[in-house]
Amino acid sequence: MTIVITGATGHLGRQVVEELLARGVDPSTVVAGGRNEDALAKLAASGVRTARVDYADPSTLDAAFVGAEKILLISGNEVGKRSVQHKAVIDAARKVGAELVYTSAPKATTSDLVLAPEHKATEGLLEGSGLTYTVLRNNWYTENYDDTIRQAALTGSILTSTGSGRIASATRRDYAEAAAVVLLSHEYAGEILELGGDEPWTFDELAATVSEVTGNPVTVNQVSTDEHVAALKGFGLDEGTAGFVAALDANIAAGLLAESDGTLSRIIGRPTTPLKQYVGELLGT
């Protein structure tokens, strides 16, 4: 079986490749696709095949998907262009009749999450494609808060407008392991899997965790969405980026990332990475 990983030069895709190899998959049956040539060269050193894959260039998709039986479509990072780019991947997958696994967003078809519309559109395309597919609705990556955690450890303060909203985050390694399991199994074909961490947390709990790990007090400065936008602009973010970041916090405050039913830990056969463990590893304690 030939497995193609798109976006393999990104953090998640690279870890999916690593997880496949750790499970004894023959490297010659894995195609790692991406745009970063240096990253592709590093992947090639592990024995996998590599291919240039650019969602905006369908010819690269056709070339990379030759002989593919399963394709992992890791959602693109160009917000506003993703549904069109994902359609190109789906169309190319149809040409070879490959089974497709897609990384989506929590409750993508019903959520008010600011990032949901493009994922909803992509899931609609999959539904009408005639392909066999599995949807991995990944919740937040704990790594999204690396800068926040480091800043909290350095300054003893966290700025947020998430209120008491919880985040069912998990690490990229957790999600990558789940993707590898799904790619190597027929058990999940046709399923839509809501994936998240076992223990959703609030920013107050994040602050307490950083404080516990470092031994220094950390306070949470909760502000309104408008105040958050103003503060982010004061830190140098442009209006659009500041508004987007604050909108995500508003989504969290509304509980849109709070749910987890244990599906991720069941798939990977272990608990998801605890927040305290992750913070400790990140800060080197």
mmCIF file of C-alpha atoms in Angstrom:
data_model
loop_
_atom_site.group_PDB
_atom_site.id
_atom_site.type_symbol
_atom_site.label_atom_id
_atom_site.label_comp_id
_atom_site.label_asym_id
_atom_site.label_seq_id
_atom_site.Cartn_x
_atom_site.Cartn_y
_atom_site.Cartn_z
ATOM 1 C CA MET A 1 0.000 0.000 0.000
ATOM 2 C CA THR A 2 1.312 3.436 -0.968
ATOM 3 C CA ILE A 3 0.470 6.247 1.456
ATOM 4 C CA VAL A 4 0.870 9.889 0.462
ATOM 5 C CA ILE A 5 1.209 12.536 3.180
ATOM 6 C CA THR A 6 0.509 16.040 1.914
ATOM 7 C CA GLY A 7 1.920 18.900 3.950
ATOM 8 C CA ALA A 8 4.654 16.544 5.137
ATOM 9 C CA THR A 9 7.120 19.411 5.470
ATOM 10 C CA GLY A 10 4.954 20.990 8.179
ATOM 11 C CA HIS A 11 5.052 20.111 11.866
ATOM 12 C CA LEU A 12 2.080 17.725 11.838
ATOM 13 C CA GLY A 13 2.870 16.058 8.514
ATOM 14 C CA ARG A 14 6.473 15.360 9.464
ATOM 15 C CA GLN A 15 5.335 13.714 12.672
ATOM 16 C CA VAL A 16 2.801 11.563 10.801
ATOM 17 C CA VAL A 17 5.640 10.282 8.613
ATOM 18 C CA GLU A 18 7.676 9.534 11.743
ATOM 19 C CA GLU A 19 4.748 7.689 13.318
ATOM 20 C CA LEU A 20 4.233 5.536 10.215
ATOM 21 C CA LEU A 21 7.891 4.533 10.183
ATOM 22 C CA ALA A 22 7.805 3.832 13.928
ATOM 23 C CA ARG A 23 5.022 1.337 13.215
ATOM 24 C CA GLY A 24 7.245 -0.575 10.817
ATOM 25 C CA VAL A 25 5.848 0.765 7.558
ATOM 26 C CA ASP A 26 8.239 0.213 4.647
ATOM 27 C CA PRO A 27 9.672 3.689 3.920
ATOM 28 C CA SER A 28 9.496 3.029 0.187
ATOM 29 C CA THR A 29 5.691 2.872 0.421
ATOM 30 C CA VAL A 30 5.430 6.362 1.960
ATOM 31 C CA VAL A 31 5.417 9.509 -0.189
ATOM 32 C CA ALA A 32 6.089 12.705 1.752
ATOM 33 C CA GLY A 33 4.823 15.723 -0.157
ATOM 34 C CA GLY A 34 5.422 19.401 0.438
ATOM 35 C CA ARG A 35 6.829 22.651 -0.890
ATOM 36 C CA ASN A 36 9.911 23.106 1.307
ATOM 37 C CA GLU A 37 12.804 21.479 -0.546
ATOM 38 C CA ASP A 38 15.153 21.467 2.458
ATOM 39 C CA ALA A 39 12.533 19.750 4.600
ATOM 40 C CA LEU A 40 11.849 17.235 1.830
ATOM 41 C CA ALA A 41 15.559 16.406 1.681
ATOM 42 C CA LYS A 42 15.567 15.676 5.419
ATOM 43 C CA LEU A 43 12.555 13.413 5.022
ATOM 44 C CA ALA A 44 14.220 11.604 2.137
ATOM 45 C CA ALA A 45 17.107 10.765 4.445
ATOM 46 C CA SER A 46 14.704 8.551 6.409
ATOM 47 C CA GLY A 47 14.137 6.445 3.292
ATOM 48 C CA VAL A 48 10.699 7.670 2.282
ATOM 49 C CA ARG A 49 9.953 8.890 -1.196
ATOM 50 C CA THR A 50 9.359 12.596 -1.582
ATOM 51 C CA ALA A 51 7.425 14.757 -4.018
ATOM 52 C CA ARG A 52 6.783 18.431 -4.502
ATOM 53 C CA VAL A 53 3.170 19.029 -3.524
ATOM 54 C CA ASP A 54 1.603 22.447 -3.904
ATOM 55 C CA TYR A 55 -2.154 22.633 -3.377
ATOM 56 C CA ALA A 56 -2.262 25.586 -5.762
ATOM 57 C CA ASP A 57 -0.549 23.608 -8.556
ATOM 58 C CA PRO A 58 -2.684 20.597 -9.588
ATOM 59 C CA SER A 59 0.091 19.180 -11.748
ATOM 60 C CA THR A 60 2.163 18.483 -8.632
ATOM 61 C CA LEU A 61 -0.779 16.623 -7.107
ATOM 62 C CA ASP A 62 -1.259 14.388 -10.139
ATOM 63 C CA ALA A 63 2.427 13.487 -10.139
ATOM 64 C CA ALA A 64 2.592 12.815 -6.393
ATOM 65 C CA PHE A 65 -0.574 10.694 -6.273
ATOM 66 C CA VAL A 66 0.420 8.128 -8.915
ATOM 67 C CA GLY A 67 -0.123 4.701 -7.344
ATOM 68 C CA ALA A 68 -1.546 6.144 -4.110
ATOM 69 C CA GLU A 69 -3.989 3.976 -2.176
ATOM 70 C CA LYS A 70 -4.360 6.311 0.793
ATOM 71 C CA ILE A 71 -3.792 10.068 0.974
ATOM 72 C CA LEU A 72 -3.637 12.226 4.078
ATOM 73 C CA LEU A 73 -4.864 15.703 3.206
ATOM 74 C CA ILE A 74 -3.511 17.995 5.890
ATOM 75 C CA SER A 75 -5.530 21.190 5.686
ATOM 76 C CA GLY A 76 -3.686 24.095 4.090
ATOM 77 C CA ASN A 77 -2.453 27.116 6.020
ATOM 78 C CA GLU A 78 -3.608 29.820 3.620
ATOM 79 C CA VAL A 79 -6.847 30.931 5.251
ATOM 80 C CA GLY A 80 -9.330 32.079 2.626
ATOM 81 C CA LYS A 81 -7.831 29.870 -0.086
ATOM 82 C CA ARG A 82 -8.153 26.483 1.526
ATOM 83 C CA SER A 83 -11.461 25.209 0.187
ATOM 84 C CA VAL A 84 -10.311 25.802 -3.402
ATOM 85 C CA GLN A 85 -6.948 24.196 -2.722
ATOM 86 C CA HIS A 86 -8.523 21.231 -0.964
ATOM 87 C CA LYS A 87 -10.831 20.719 -3.944
ATOM 88 C CA ALA A 88 -7.751 20.334 -6.127
ATOM 89 C CA VAL A 89 -6.448 17.614 -3.822
ATOM 90 C CA ILE A 90 -9.799 15.826 -3.785
ATOM 91 C CA ASP A 91 -10.031 15.997 -7.584
ATOM 92 C CA ALA A 92 -6.540 14.535 -7.922
ATOM 93 C CA ALA A 93 -7.375 11.777 -5.443
ATOM 94 C CA ARG A 94 -10.456 10.887 -7.492
ATOM 95 C CA LYS A 95 -8.295 10.330 -10.556
ATOM 96 C CA VAL A 96 -6.449 7.498 -8.825
ATOM 97 C CA GLY A 97 -9.361 6.270 -6.682
ATOM 98 C CA ALA A 98 -7.431 6.705 -3.463
ATOM 99 C CA GLU A 99 -8.945 6.647 0.008
ATOM 100 C CA LEU A 100 -8.609 10.064 1.629
ATOM 101 C CA VAL A 101 -8.096 11.147 5.253
ATOM 102 C CA TYR A 102 -8.671 14.838 5.997
ATOM 103 C CA THR A 103 -7.712 16.982 9.006
ATOM 104 C CA SER A 104 -10.707 19.184 9.739
ATOM 105 C CA ALA A 105 -11.914 21.315 12.682
ATOM 106 C CA PRO A 106 -14.164 20.509 15.671
ATOM 107 C CA LYS A 107 -17.827 20.146 14.681
ATOM 108 C CA ALA A 108 -16.903 21.771 11.376
ATOM 109 C CA THR A 109 -20.334 21.571 9.758
ATOM 110 C CA THR A 110 -22.270 23.095 12.679
ATOM 111 C CA SER A 111 -19.794 25.222 14.633
ATOM 112 C CA ASP A 112 -19.569 29.025 14.700
ATOM 113 C CA LEU A 113 -15.787 28.690 14.992
ATOM 114 C CA VAL A 114 -14.161 31.361 12.841
ATOM 115 C CA LEU A 115 -12.080 28.685 11.095
ATOM 116 C CA ALA A 116 -14.977 26.299 10.448
ATOM 117 C CA PRO A 117 -16.427 27.518 7.103
ATOM 118 C CA GLU A 118 -13.560 26.312 4.892
ATOM 119 C CA HIS A 119 -13.513 22.965 6.672
ATOM 120 C CA LYS A 120 -17.282 22.676 6.271
ATOM 121 C CA ALA A 121 -16.872 23.349 2.558
ATOM 122 C CA THR A 122 -14.160 20.715 2.264
ATOM 123 C CA GLU A 123 -16.227 18.120 4.100
ATOM 124 C CA GLY A 124 -19.051 18.865 1.665
ATOM 125 C CA LEU A 125 -16.714 18.269 -1.250
ATOM 126 C CA LEU A 126 -15.649 14.957 0.257
ATOM 127 C CA GLU A 127 -19.246 13.901 0.752
ATOM 128 C CA GLY A 128 -19.960 14.460 -2.918
ATOM 129 C CA SER A 129 -16.683 13.069 -4.231
ATOM 130 C CA GLY A 130 -17.544 9.384 -4.334
ATOM 131 C CA LEU A 131 -14.309 8.646 -2.482
ATOM 132 C CA THR A 132 -13.953 6.568 0.638
ATOM 133 C CA TYR A 133 -12.797 9.022 3.275
ATOM 134 C CA THR A 134 -12.278 9.632 6.984
ATOM 135 C CA VAL A 135 -12.457 13.035 8.652
ATOM 136 C CA LEU A 136 -10.204 13.813 11.607
ATOM 137 C CA ARG A 137 -11.757 16.815 13.322
ATOM 138 C CA ASN A 138 -8.692 17.888 15.281
ATOM 139 C CA ASN A 139 -9.205 20.254 18.198
ATOM 140 C CA TRP A 140 -6.484 22.808 19.051
ATOM 141 C CA TYR A 141 -2.805 21.924 19.150
ATOM 142 C CA THR A 142 -1.262 22.531 22.569
ATOM 143 C CA GLU A 143 1.735 23.872 20.628
ATOM 144 C CA ASN A 144 -0.422 26.845 19.602
ATOM 145 C CA TYR A 145 0.327 28.218 23.061
ATOM 146 C CA ASP A 146 4.108 27.797 23.108
ATOM 147 C CA ASP A 147 4.706 31.551 22.991
ATOM 148 C CA THR A 148 2.024 32.167 25.610
ATOM 149 C CA ILE A 149 3.591 29.601 27.944
ATOM 150 C CA ARG A 150 7.105 30.966 27.496
ATOM 151 C CA GLN A 151 5.882 34.534 27.995
ATOM 152 C CA ALA A 152 3.994 33.508 31.130
ATOM 153 C CA ALA A 153 7.121 31.884 32.529
ATOM 154 C CA LEU A 154 9.151 35.002 31.730
ATOM 155 C CA THR A 155 6.746 37.741 32.809
ATOM 156 C CA GLY A 156 4.369 36.025 35.223
ATOM 157 C CA SER A 157 1.342 37.194 33.238
ATOM 158 C CA ILE A 158 -1.049 35.958 30.542
ATOM 159 C CA LEU A 159 -3.317 38.233 28.501
ATOM 160 C CA THR A 160 -6.476 36.615 27.142
ATOM 161 C CA SER A 161 -10.133 37.160 26.354
ATOM 162 C CA THR A 162 -11.115 33.494 26.659
ATOM 163 C CA GLY A 163 -12.995 33.959 29.930
ATOM 164 C CA SER A 164 -13.801 30.614 31.526
ATOM 165 C CA GLY A 165 -13.803 28.786 28.185
ATOM 166 C CA ARG A 166 -12.088 25.417 28.045
ATOM 167 C CA ILE A 167 -9.729 24.114 25.362
ATOM 168 C CA ALA A 168 -9.591 20.387 24.638
ATOM 169 C CA SER A 169 -6.119 20.594 23.160
ATOM 170 C CA ALA A 170 -3.714 17.778 22.437
ATOM 171 C CA THR A 171 -0.185 17.753 21.089
ATOM 172 C CA ARG A 172 0.688 17.366 17.436
ATOM 173 C CA ARG A 173 2.291 14.054 18.352
ATOM 174 C CA ASP A 174 -1.057 12.836 19.726
ATOM 175 C CA TYR A 175 -2.877 13.842 16.532
ATOM 176 C CA ALA A 176 -0.079 12.498 14.309
ATOM 177 C CA GLU A 177 -0.285 9.137 16.042
ATOM 178 C CA ALA A 178 -4.044 9.031 15.446
ATOM 179 C CA ALA A 179 -3.572 9.880 11.783
ATOM 180 C CA ALA A 180 -1.041 7.065 11.418
ATOM 181 C CA VAL A 181 -3.412 4.588 13.068
ATOM 182 C CA VAL A 182 -6.261 5.613 10.749
ATOM 183 C CA LEU A 183 -4.060 5.441 7.653
ATOM 184 C CA LEU A 184 -2.999 1.902 8.515
ATOM 185 C CA SER A 185 -6.495 0.632 9.264
ATOM 186 C CA HIS A 186 -9.747 0.050 7.417
ATOM 187 C CA GLU A 187 -11.690 0.324 10.673
ATOM 188 C CA TYR A 188 -12.333 4.057 10.416
ATOM 189 C CA ALA A 189 -13.343 4.335 6.755
ATOM 190 C CA GLY A 190 -16.385 6.553 6.366
ATOM 191 C CA GLU A 191 -16.181 7.948 9.904
ATOM 192 C CA ILE A 192 -16.065 11.523 11.153
ATOM 193 C CA LEU A 193 -13.923 11.513 14.284
ATOM 194 C CA GLU A 194 -14.012 14.338 16.828
ATOM 195 C CA LEU A 195 -10.518 14.389 18.330
ATOM 196 C CA GLY A 196 -9.322 16.298 21.380
ATOM 197 C CA GLY A 197 -7.362 16.078 24.595
ATOM 198 C CA ASP A 198 -8.639 14.111 27.560
ATOM 199 C CA GLU A 199 -8.603 17.061 29.983
ATOM 200 C CA PRO A 200 -9.905 20.372 28.569
ATOM 201 C CA TRP A 201 -8.333 23.322 30.379
ATOM 202 C CA THR A 202 -8.964 27.015 31.018
ATOM 203 C CA PHE A 203 -6.418 29.814 30.929
ATOM 204 C CA ASP A 204 -6.585 29.976 34.726
ATOM 205 C CA GLU A 205 -5.527 26.325 34.758
ATOM 206 C CA LEU A 206 -2.798 27.044 32.200
ATOM 207 C CA ALA A 207 -1.454 29.830 34.435
ATOM 208 C CA ALA A 208 -1.569 27.551 37.469
ATOM 209 C CA THR A 209 0.289 24.865 35.534
ATOM 210 C CA VAL A 210 3.056 27.239 34.420
ATOM 211 C CA SER A 211 3.298 28.503 37.994
ATOM 212 C CA GLU A 212 3.572 24.948 39.327
ATOM 213 C CA VAL A 213 6.227 24.006 36.793
ATOM 214 C CA THR A 214 8.356 27.137 37.267
ATOM 215 C CA GLY A 215 7.729 27.784 40.942
ATOM 216 C CA ASN A 216 6.797 31.389 40.152
ATOM 217 C CA PRO A 217 3.337 33.008 40.331
ATOM 218 C CA VAL A 218 1.470 33.589 37.056
ATOM 219 C CA THR A 219 -1.610 35.796 36.838
ATOM 220 C CA VAL A 220 -4.277 35.900 34.121
ATOM 221 C CA ASN A 221 -5.358 39.275 32.743
ATOM 222 C CA GLN A 222 -8.843 38.714 31.304
ATOM 223 C CA VAL A 223 -9.969 41.477 28.931
ATOM 224 C CA SER A 224 -12.867 42.092 26.567
ATOM 225 C CA THR A 225 -12.585 41.274 22.880
ATOM 226 C CA ASP A 226 -12.235 44.975 21.978
ATOM 227 C CA GLU A 227 -9.576 45.479 24.652
ATOM 228 C CA HIS A 228 -7.768 42.405 23.391
ATOM 229 C CA VAL A 229 -7.719 43.708 19.819
ATOM 230 C CA ALA A 230 -6.353 47.055 21.014
ATOM 231 C CA ALA A 231 -3.657 45.363 23.094
ATOM 232 C CA LEU A 232 -2.580 43.095 20.231
ATOM 233 C CA LYS A 233 -2.350 46.071 17.889
ATOM 234 C CA GLY A 234 -0.221 47.766 20.531
ATOM 235 C CA PHE A 235 2.104 44.755 20.384
ATOM 236 C CA GLY A 236 2.541 45.346 16.641
ATOM 237 C CA LEU A 237 -0.093 43.094 15.059
ATOM 238 C CA ASP A 238 -2.042 44.482 12.137
ATOM 239 C CA GLU A 239 -5.790 45.046 12.456
ATOM 240 C CA GLY A 240 -6.770 41.865 10.609
ATOM 241 C CA THR A 241 -4.464 39.571 12.564
ATOM 242 C CA ALA A 242 -5.380 41.134 15.892
ATOM 243 C CA GLY A 243 -9.076 40.741 15.107
ATOM 244 C CA PHE A 244 -8.592 37.125 14.050
ATOM 245 C CA VAL A 245 -6.705 36.201 17.235
ATOM 246 C CA ALA A 246 -9.310 37.894 19.422
ATOM 247 C CA ALA A 247 -12.120 36.187 17.484
ATOM 248 C CA LEU A 248 -10.562 32.807 18.253
ATOM 249 C CA ASP A 249 -10.474 33.710 21.946
ATOM 250 C CA ALA A 250 -14.125 34.714 21.734
ATOM 251 C CA ASN A 251 -14.874 31.306 20.205
ATOM 252 C CA ILE A 252 -13.091 29.648 23.118
ATOM 253 C CA ALA A 253 -15.026 31.785 25.603
ATOM 254 C CA ALA A 254 -18.214 30.573 23.921
ATOM 255 C CA GLY A 255 -17.192 26.949 24.540
ATOM 256 C CA LEU A 256 -16.535 25.994 20.930
ATOM 257 C CA LEU A 257 -13.309 24.100 21.718
ATOM 258 C CA ALA A 258 -14.337 22.662 25.085
ATOM 259 C CA GLU A 259 -15.602 19.199 24.200
ATOM 260 C CA SER A 260 -13.716 15.920 24.153
ATOM 261 C CA ASP A 261 -15.222 12.454 24.372
ATOM 262 C CA GLY A 262 -12.022 10.437 24.604
ATOM 263 C CA THR A 263 -12.013 9.323 20.975
ATOM 264 C CA LEU A 264 -8.417 10.457 20.429
ATOM 265 C CA SER A 265 -7.042 8.532 23.391
ATOM 266 C CA ARG A 266 -9.014 5.447 22.374
ATOM 267 C CA ILE A 267 -7.536 5.534 18.869
ATOM 268 C CA ILE A 268 -3.944 5.950 20.033
ATOM 269 C CA GLY A 269 -4.348 3.498 22.908
ATOM 270 C CA ARG A 270 -3.062 5.810 25.629
ATOM 271 C CA PRO A 271 -4.042 9.024 27.416
ATOM 272 C CA THR A 272 -3.385 12.218 25.505
ATOM 273 C CA THR A 273 -0.371 14.247 26.644
ATOM 274 C CA PRO A 274 -1.226 16.036 29.920
ATOM 275 C CA LEU A 275 -0.869 19.824 29.966
ATOM 276 C CA LYS A 276 1.588 19.735 32.875
ATOM 277 C CA GLN A 277 3.818 17.245 31.076
ATOM 278 C CA TYR A 278 3.814 19.349 27.936
ATOM 279 C CA VAL A 279 4.580 22.606 29.783
ATOM 280 C CA GLY A 280 7.406 20.948 31.668
ATOM 281 C CA GLU A 281 8.967 19.581 28.481
ATOM 282 C CA LEU A 282 8.602 22.924 26.693
ATOM 283 C CA LEU A 283 10.232 24.870 29.502
ATOM 284 C CA GLY A 284 12.912 22.235 30.035
ATOM 285 C CA THR A 285 12.096 21.515 33.660
#
